[in-house]
Amino acid sequence: MPKELIFFRQSNKQMNIQNDIPIIVGTIAIISGIYKLLIEPSIDAKMANLETKGFLVIENSKSLLSDRITALDRKVDIHLENYSNYKEANLLHSNGLNEKITHTWNKTKELFVEERAERKEIQALIQRQHELKNRE
């Protein structure tokens, strides 16, 4: 093949590439324009929508959490009141038992004193009777 033909083919390819560059750049510009006009605003709108939904979810979570805390606080108050009443009832019962024990102990003490006195009287009586028998 002659050298002139080879050069012609190469220069022809270079010319086709040079003609195709504006078409490629134009296509990219058109695609980027379509993207800017159609797709990007919808993405911004979706992001704004997600942000508002996120804020709504946070607000709903706050209100649900607040309601839950209020309910738990009421339950704790009820349990504290029950505990206080239970403690008071046990204290009254314990004090009542202490009073009964003290009263019973005092009664027993009095009975022991009476019994000791009676025993001393009986011992004294037996001793007198024994002395009388020894004299006889």
JSON list of C-alpha atoms in Angstrom, two decimals:
[
{"chain": "A", "resi": 1, "resn": "MET", "atom": "CA", "xyz": [0.00, 0.00, 0.00]},
{"chain": "A", "resi": 2, "resn": "PRO", "atom": "CA", "xyz": [1.36, 3.39, -0.82]},
{"chain": "A", "resi": 3, "resn": "LYS", "atom": "CA", "xyz": [2.27, 5.74, 1.95]},
{"chain": "A", "resi": 4, "resn": "GLU", "atom": "CA", "xyz": [-0.12, 8.38, 0.78]},
{"chain": "A", "resi": 5, "resn": "LEU", "atom": "CA", "xyz": [-3.12, 6.10, 1.22]},
{"chain": "A", "resi": 6, "resn": "ILE", "atom": "CA", "xyz": [-2.11, 5.14, 4.75]},
{"chain": "A", "resi": 7, "resn": "PHE", "atom": "CA", "xyz": [-1.77, 8.82, 5.66]},
{"chain": "A", "resi": 8, "resn": "PHE", "atom": "CA", "xyz": [-5.15, 9.55, 4.13]},
{"chain": "A", "resi": 9, "resn": "ARG", "atom": "CA", "xyz": [-6.83, 6.81, 6.18]},
{"chain": "A", "resi": 10, "resn": "GLN", "atom": "CA", "xyz": [-5.23, 8.05, 9.41]},
{"chain": "A", "resi": 11, "resn": "SER", "atom": "CA", "xyz": [-6.13, 11.64, 8.74]},
{"chain": "A", "resi": 12, "resn": "ASN", "atom": "CA", "xyz": [-9.67, 10.58, 7.87]},
{"chain": "A", "resi": 13, "resn": "LYS", "atom": "CA", "xyz": [-9.99, 8.85, 11.27]},
{"chain": "A", "resi": 14, "resn": "GLN", "atom": "CA", "xyz": [-8.66, 11.92, 12.99]},
{"chain": "A", "resi": 15, "resn": "MET", "atom": "CA", "xyz": [-11.20, 14.02, 11.18]},
{"chain": "A", "resi": 16, "resn": "ASN", "atom": "CA", "xyz": [-14.04, 11.74, 12.26]},
{"chain": "A", "resi": 17, "resn": "ILE", "atom": "CA", "xyz": [-12.93, 11.97, 15.90]},
{"chain": "A", "resi": 18, "resn": "GLN", "atom": "CA", "xyz": [-12.65, 15.74, 15.61]},
{"chain": "A", "resi": 19, "resn": "ASN", "atom": "CA", "xyz": [-16.19, 15.86, 14.22]},
{"chain": "A", "resi": 20, "resn": "ASP", "atom": "CA", "xyz": [-17.49, 13.56, 16.99]},
{"chain": "A", "resi": 21, "resn": "ILE", "atom": "CA", "xyz": [-16.10, 15.59, 19.95]},
{"chain": "A", "resi": 22, "resn": "PRO", "atom": "CA", "xyz": [-18.65, 18.44, 19.65]},
{"chain": "A", "resi": 23, "resn": "ILE", "atom": "CA", "xyz": [-21.44, 15.89, 19.40]},
{"chain": "A", "resi": 24, "resn": "ILE", "atom": "CA", "xyz": [-20.22, 14.07, 22.53]},
{"chain": "A", "resi": 25, "resn": "VAL", "atom": "CA", "xyz": [-19.76, 17.33, 24.45]},
{"chain": "A", "resi": 26, "resn": "GLY", "atom": "CA", "xyz": [-23.20, 18.54, 23.32]},
{"chain": "A", "resi": 27, "resn": "THR", "atom": "CA", "xyz": [-24.82, 15.27, 24.41]},
{"chain": "A", "resi": 28, "resn": "ILE", "atom": "CA", "xyz": [-23.15, 15.49, 27.82]},
{"chain": "A", "resi": 29, "resn": "ALA", "atom": "CA", "xyz": [-24.34, 19.11, 28.16]},
{"chain": "A", "resi": 30, "resn": "ILE", "atom": "CA", "xyz": [-27.91, 18.15, 27.23]},
{"chain": "A", "resi": 31, "resn": "ILE", "atom": "CA", "xyz": [-27.89, 15.23, 29.70]},
{"chain": "A", "resi": 32, "resn": "SER", "atom": "CA", "xyz": [-26.53, 17.44, 32.48]},
{"chain": "A", "resi": 33, "resn": "GLY", "atom": "CA", "xyz": [-29.17, 20.08, 31.70]},
{"chain": "A", "resi": 34, "resn": "ILE", "atom": "CA", "xyz": [-31.95, 17.48, 31.84]},
{"chain": "A", "resi": 35, "resn": "TYR", "atom": "CA", "xyz": [-30.51, 16.22, 35.13]},
{"chain": "A", "resi": 36, "resn": "LYS", "atom": "CA", "xyz": [-30.42, 19.75, 36.56]},
{"chain": "A", "resi": 37, "resn": "LEU", "atom": "CA", "xyz": [-33.98, 20.51, 35.45]},
{"chain": "A", "resi": 38, "resn": "LEU", "atom": "CA", "xyz": [-35.79, 17.25, 36.13]},
{"chain": "A", "resi": 39, "resn": "ILE", "atom": "CA", "xyz": [-33.94, 14.96, 38.49]},
{"chain": "A", "resi": 40, "resn": "GLU", "atom": "CA", "xyz": [-32.15, 17.31, 40.90]},
{"chain": "A", "resi": 41, "resn": "PRO", "atom": "CA", "xyz": [-35.29, 19.22, 42.01]},
{"chain": "A", "resi": 42, "resn": "SER", "atom": "CA", "xyz": [-37.10, 15.97, 42.69]},
{"chain": "A", "resi": 43, "resn": "ILE", "atom": "CA", "xyz": [-34.13, 14.81, 44.76]},
{"chain": "A", "resi": 44, "resn": "ASP", "atom": "CA", "xyz": [-34.19, 18.09, 46.72]},
{"chain": "A", "resi": 45, "resn": "ALA", "atom": "CA", "xyz": [-37.92, 17.72, 47.24]},
{"chain": "A", "resi": 46, "resn": "LYS", "atom": "CA", "xyz": [-37.46, 14.15, 48.43]},
{"chain": "A", "resi": 47, "resn": "MET", "atom": "CA", "xyz": [-34.70, 15.23, 50.81]},
{"chain": "A", "resi": 48, "resn": "ALA", "atom": "CA", "xyz": [-36.90, 18.00, 52.22]},
{"chain": "A", "resi": 49, "resn": "ASN", "atom": "CA", "xyz": [-39.76, 15.52, 52.55]},
{"chain": "A", "resi": 50, "resn": "LEU", "atom": "CA", "xyz": [-37.48, 13.10, 54.40]},
{"chain": "A", "resi": 51, "resn": "GLU", "atom": "CA", "xyz": [-36.30, 15.88, 56.70]},
{"chain": "A", "resi": 52, "resn": "THR", "atom": "CA", "xyz": [-39.89, 16.84, 57.60]},
{"chain": "A", "resi": 53, "resn": "LYS", "atom": "CA", "xyz": [-40.76, 13.17, 58.11]},
{"chain": "A", "resi": 54, "resn": "GLY", "atom": "CA", "xyz": [-37.69, 12.80, 60.29]},
{"chain": "A", "resi": 55, "resn": "PHE", "atom": "CA", "xyz": [-38.73, 15.78, 62.39]},
{"chain": "A", "resi": 56, "resn": "LEU", "atom": "CA", "xyz": [-42.25, 14.37, 62.66]},
{"chain": "A", "resi": 57, "resn": "VAL", "atom": "CA", "xyz": [-40.89, 11.00, 63.77]},
{"chain": "A", "resi": 58, "resn": "ILE", "atom": "CA", "xyz": [-38.73, 12.71, 66.38]},
{"chain": "A", "resi": 59, "resn": "GLU", "atom": "CA", "xyz": [-41.67, 14.76, 67.66]},
{"chain": "A", "resi": 60, "resn": "ASN", "atom": "CA", "xyz": [-43.91, 11.66, 67.79]},
{"chain": "A", "resi": 61, "resn": "SER", "atom": "CA", "xyz": [-41.17, 9.78, 69.60]},
{"chain": "A", "resi": 62, "resn": "LYS", "atom": "CA", "xyz": [-40.85, 12.63, 72.10]},
{"chain": "A", "resi": 63, "resn": "SER", "atom": "CA", "xyz": [-44.59, 12.63, 72.79]},
{"chain": "A", "resi": 64, "resn": "LEU", "atom": "CA", "xyz": [-44.70, 8.82, 73.10]},
{"chain": "A", "resi": 65, "resn": "LEU", "atom": "CA", "xyz": [-41.70, 8.86, 75.40]},
{"chain": "A", "resi": 66, "resn": "SER", "atom": "CA", "xyz": [-43.26, 11.61, 77.47]},
{"chain": "A", "resi": 67, "resn": "ASP", "atom": "CA", "xyz": [-46.50, 9.62, 77.77]},
{"chain": "A", "resi": 68, "resn": "ARG", "atom": "CA", "xyz": [-44.57, 6.50, 78.74]},
{"chain": "A", "resi": 69, "resn": "ILE", "atom": "CA", "xyz": [-42.57, 8.39, 81.38]},
{"chain": "A", "resi": 70, "resn": "THR", "atom": "CA", "xyz": [-45.79, 9.86, 82.80]},
{"chain": "A", "resi": 71, "resn": "ALA", "atom": "CA", "xyz": [-47.37, 6.39, 83.00]},
{"chain": "A", "resi": 72, "resn": "LEU", "atom": "CA", "xyz": [-44.28, 4.95, 84.69]},
{"chain": "A", "resi": 73, "resn": "ASP", "atom": "CA", "xyz": [-44.19, 7.87, 87.11]},
{"chain": "A", "resi": 74, "resn": "ARG", "atom": "CA", "xyz": [-47.81, 7.16, 88.09]},
{"chain": "A", "resi": 75, "resn": "LYS", "atom": "CA", "xyz": [-47.00, 3.48, 88.60]},
{"chain": "A", "resi": 76, "resn": "VAL", "atom": "CA", "xyz": [-43.99, 4.34, 90.75]},
{"chain": "A", "resi": 77, "resn": "ASP", "atom": "CA", "xyz": [-46.13, 6.72, 92.82]},
{"chain": "A", "resi": 78, "resn": "ILE", "atom": "CA", "xyz": [-48.71, 3.96, 93.35]},
{"chain": "A", "resi": 79, "resn": "HIS", "atom": "CA", "xyz": [-46.03, 1.47, 94.36]},
{"chain": "A", "resi": 80, "resn": "LEU", "atom": "CA", "xyz": [-44.40, 3.98, 96.73]},
{"chain": "A", "resi": 81, "resn": "GLU", "atom": "CA", "xyz": [-47.78, 4.66, 98.34]},
{"chain": "A", "resi": 82, "resn": "ASN", "atom": "CA", "xyz": [-48.42, 0.92, 98.70]},
{"chain": "A", "resi": 83, "resn": "TYR", "atom": "CA", "xyz": [-44.97, 0.45, 100.23]},
{"chain": "A", "resi": 84, "resn": "SER", "atom": "CA", "xyz": [-45.54, 3.32, 102.64]},
{"chain": "A", "resi": 85, "resn": "ASN", "atom": "CA", "xyz": [-48.89, 1.86, 103.74]},
{"chain": "A", "resi": 86, "resn": "TYR", "atom": "CA", "xyz": [-47.38, -1.62, 104.06]},
{"chain": "A", "resi": 87, "resn": "LYS", "atom": "CA", "xyz": [-44.49, -0.27, 106.14]},
{"chain": "A", "resi": 88, "resn": "GLU", "atom": "CA", "xyz": [-46.88, 1.67, 108.37]},
{"chain": "A", "resi": 89, "resn": "ALA", "atom": "CA", "xyz": [-49.12, -1.39, 108.88]},
{"chain": "A", "resi": 90, "resn": "ASN", "atom": "CA", "xyz": [-46.09, -3.52, 109.78]},
{"chain": "A", "resi": 91, "resn": "LEU", "atom": "CA", "xyz": [-44.87, -0.86, 112.20]},
{"chain": "A", "resi": 92, "resn": "LEU", "atom": "CA", "xyz": [-48.28, -0.72, 113.90]},
{"chain": "A", "resi": 93, "resn": "HIS", "atom": "CA", "xyz": [-48.37, -4.52, 114.10]},
{"chain": "A", "resi": 94, "resn": "SER", "atom": "CA", "xyz": [-44.83, -4.62, 115.49]},
{"chain": "A", "resi": 95, "resn": "ASN", "atom": "CA", "xyz": [-45.64, -1.95, 118.09]},
{"chain": "A", "resi": 96, "resn": "GLY", "atom": "CA", "xyz": [-48.78, -3.85, 119.06]},
{"chain": "A", "resi": 97, "resn": "LEU", "atom": "CA", "xyz": [-46.76, -7.03, 119.50]},
{"chain": "A", "resi": 98, "resn": "ASN", "atom": "CA", "xyz": [-44.16, -5.14, 121.58]},
{"chain": "A", "resi": 99, "resn": "GLU", "atom": "CA", "xyz": [-46.91, -3.79, 123.83]},
{"chain": "A", "resi": 100, "resn": "LYS", "atom": "CA", "xyz": [-48.38, -7.29, 124.24]},
{"chain": "A", "resi": 101, "resn": "ILE", "atom": "CA", "xyz": [-44.96, -8.72, 125.08]},
{"chain": "A", "resi": 102, "resn": "THR", "atom": "CA", "xyz": [-44.28, -5.95, 127.59]},
{"chain": "A", "resi": 103, "resn": "HIS", "atom": "CA", "xyz": [-47.70, -6.40, 129.19]},
{"chain": "A", "resi": 104, "resn": "THR", "atom": "CA", "xyz": [-47.28, -10.17, 129.37]},
{"chain": "A", "resi": 105, "resn": "TRP", "atom": "CA", "xyz": [-43.78, -9.80, 130.81]},
{"chain": "A", "resi": 106, "resn": "ASN", "atom": "CA", "xyz": [-45.00, -7.38, 133.47]},
{"chain": "A", "resi": 107, "resn": "LYS", "atom": "CA", "xyz": [-47.83, -9.76, 134.40]},
{"chain": "A", "resi": 108, "resn": "THR", "atom": "CA", "xyz": [-45.38, -12.64, 134.59]},
{"chain": "A", "resi": 109, "resn": "LYS", "atom": "CA", "xyz": [-43.02, -10.56, 136.71]},
{"chain": "A", "resi": 110, "resn": "GLU", "atom": "CA", "xyz": [-45.86, -9.76, 139.13]},
{"chain": "A", "resi": 111, "resn": "LEU", "atom": "CA", "xyz": [-46.82, -13.44, 139.26]},
{"chain": "A", "resi": 112, "resn": "PHE", "atom": "CA", "xyz": [-43.22, -14.42, 140.00]},
{"chain": "A", "resi": 113, "resn": "VAL", "atom": "CA", "xyz": [-43.05, -11.83, 142.79]},
{"chain": "A", "resi": 114, "resn": "GLU", "atom": "CA", "xyz": [-46.33, -13.11, 144.26]},
{"chain": "A", "resi": 115, "resn": "GLU", "atom": "CA", "xyz": [-45.19, -16.71, 143.91]},
{"chain": "A", "resi": 116, "resn": "ARG", "atom": "CA", "xyz": [-41.83, -15.93, 145.54]},
{"chain": "A", "resi": 117, "resn": "ALA", "atom": "CA", "xyz": [-43.64, -14.25, 148.40]},
{"chain": "A", "resi": 118, "resn": "GLU", "atom": "CA", "xyz": [-45.99, -17.24, 148.75]},
{"chain": "A", "resi": 119, "resn": "ARG", "atom": "CA", "xyz": [-43.01, -19.60, 148.63]},
{"chain": "A", "resi": 120, "resn": "LYS", "atom": "CA", "xyz": [-41.24, -17.65, 151.35]},
{"chain": "A", "resi": 121, "resn": "GLU", "atom": "CA", "xyz": [-44.42, -17.75, 153.45]},
{"chain": "A", "resi": 122, "resn": "ILE", "atom": "CA", "xyz": [-44.79, -21.49, 152.89]},
{"chain": "A", "resi": 123, "resn": "GLN", "atom": "CA", "xyz": [-41.10, -22.06, 153.68]},
{"chain": "A", "resi": 124, "resn": "ALA", "atom": "CA", "xyz": [-41.45, -19.98, 156.82]},
{"chain": "A", "resi": 125, "resn": "LEU", "atom": "CA", "xyz": [-44.59, -21.93, 157.77]},
{"chain": "A", "resi": 126, "resn": "ILE", "atom": "CA", "xyz": [-42.86, -25.25, 157.12]},
{"chain": "A", "resi": 127, "resn": "GLN", "atom": "CA", "xyz": [-39.84, -24.13, 159.12]},
{"chain": "A", "resi": 128, "resn": "ARG", "atom": "CA", "xyz": [-42.06, -23.15, 162.07]},
{"chain": "A", "resi": 129, "resn": "GLN", "atom": "CA", "xyz": [-43.88, -26.48, 161.88]},
{"chain": "A", "resi": 130, "resn": "HIS", "atom": "CA", "xyz": [-40.56, -28.28, 161.71]},
{"chain": "A", "resi": 131, "resn": "GLU", "atom": "CA", "xyz": [-39.25, -26.36, 164.70]},
{"chain": "A", "resi": 132, "resn": "LEU", "atom": "CA", "xyz": [-42.35, -27.26, 166.57]},
{"chain": "A", "resi": 133, "resn": "LYS", "atom": "CA", "xyz": [-41.87, -30.92, 165.74]},
{"chain": "A", "resi": 134, "resn": "ASN", "atom": "CA", "xyz": [-38.23, -30.81, 166.77]},
{"chain": "A", "resi": 135, "resn": "ARG", "atom": "CA", "xyz": [-39.21, -29.27, 170.12]},
{"chain": "A", "resi": 136, "resn": "GLU", "atom": "CA", "xyz": [-41.68, -31.99, 170.83]}
]
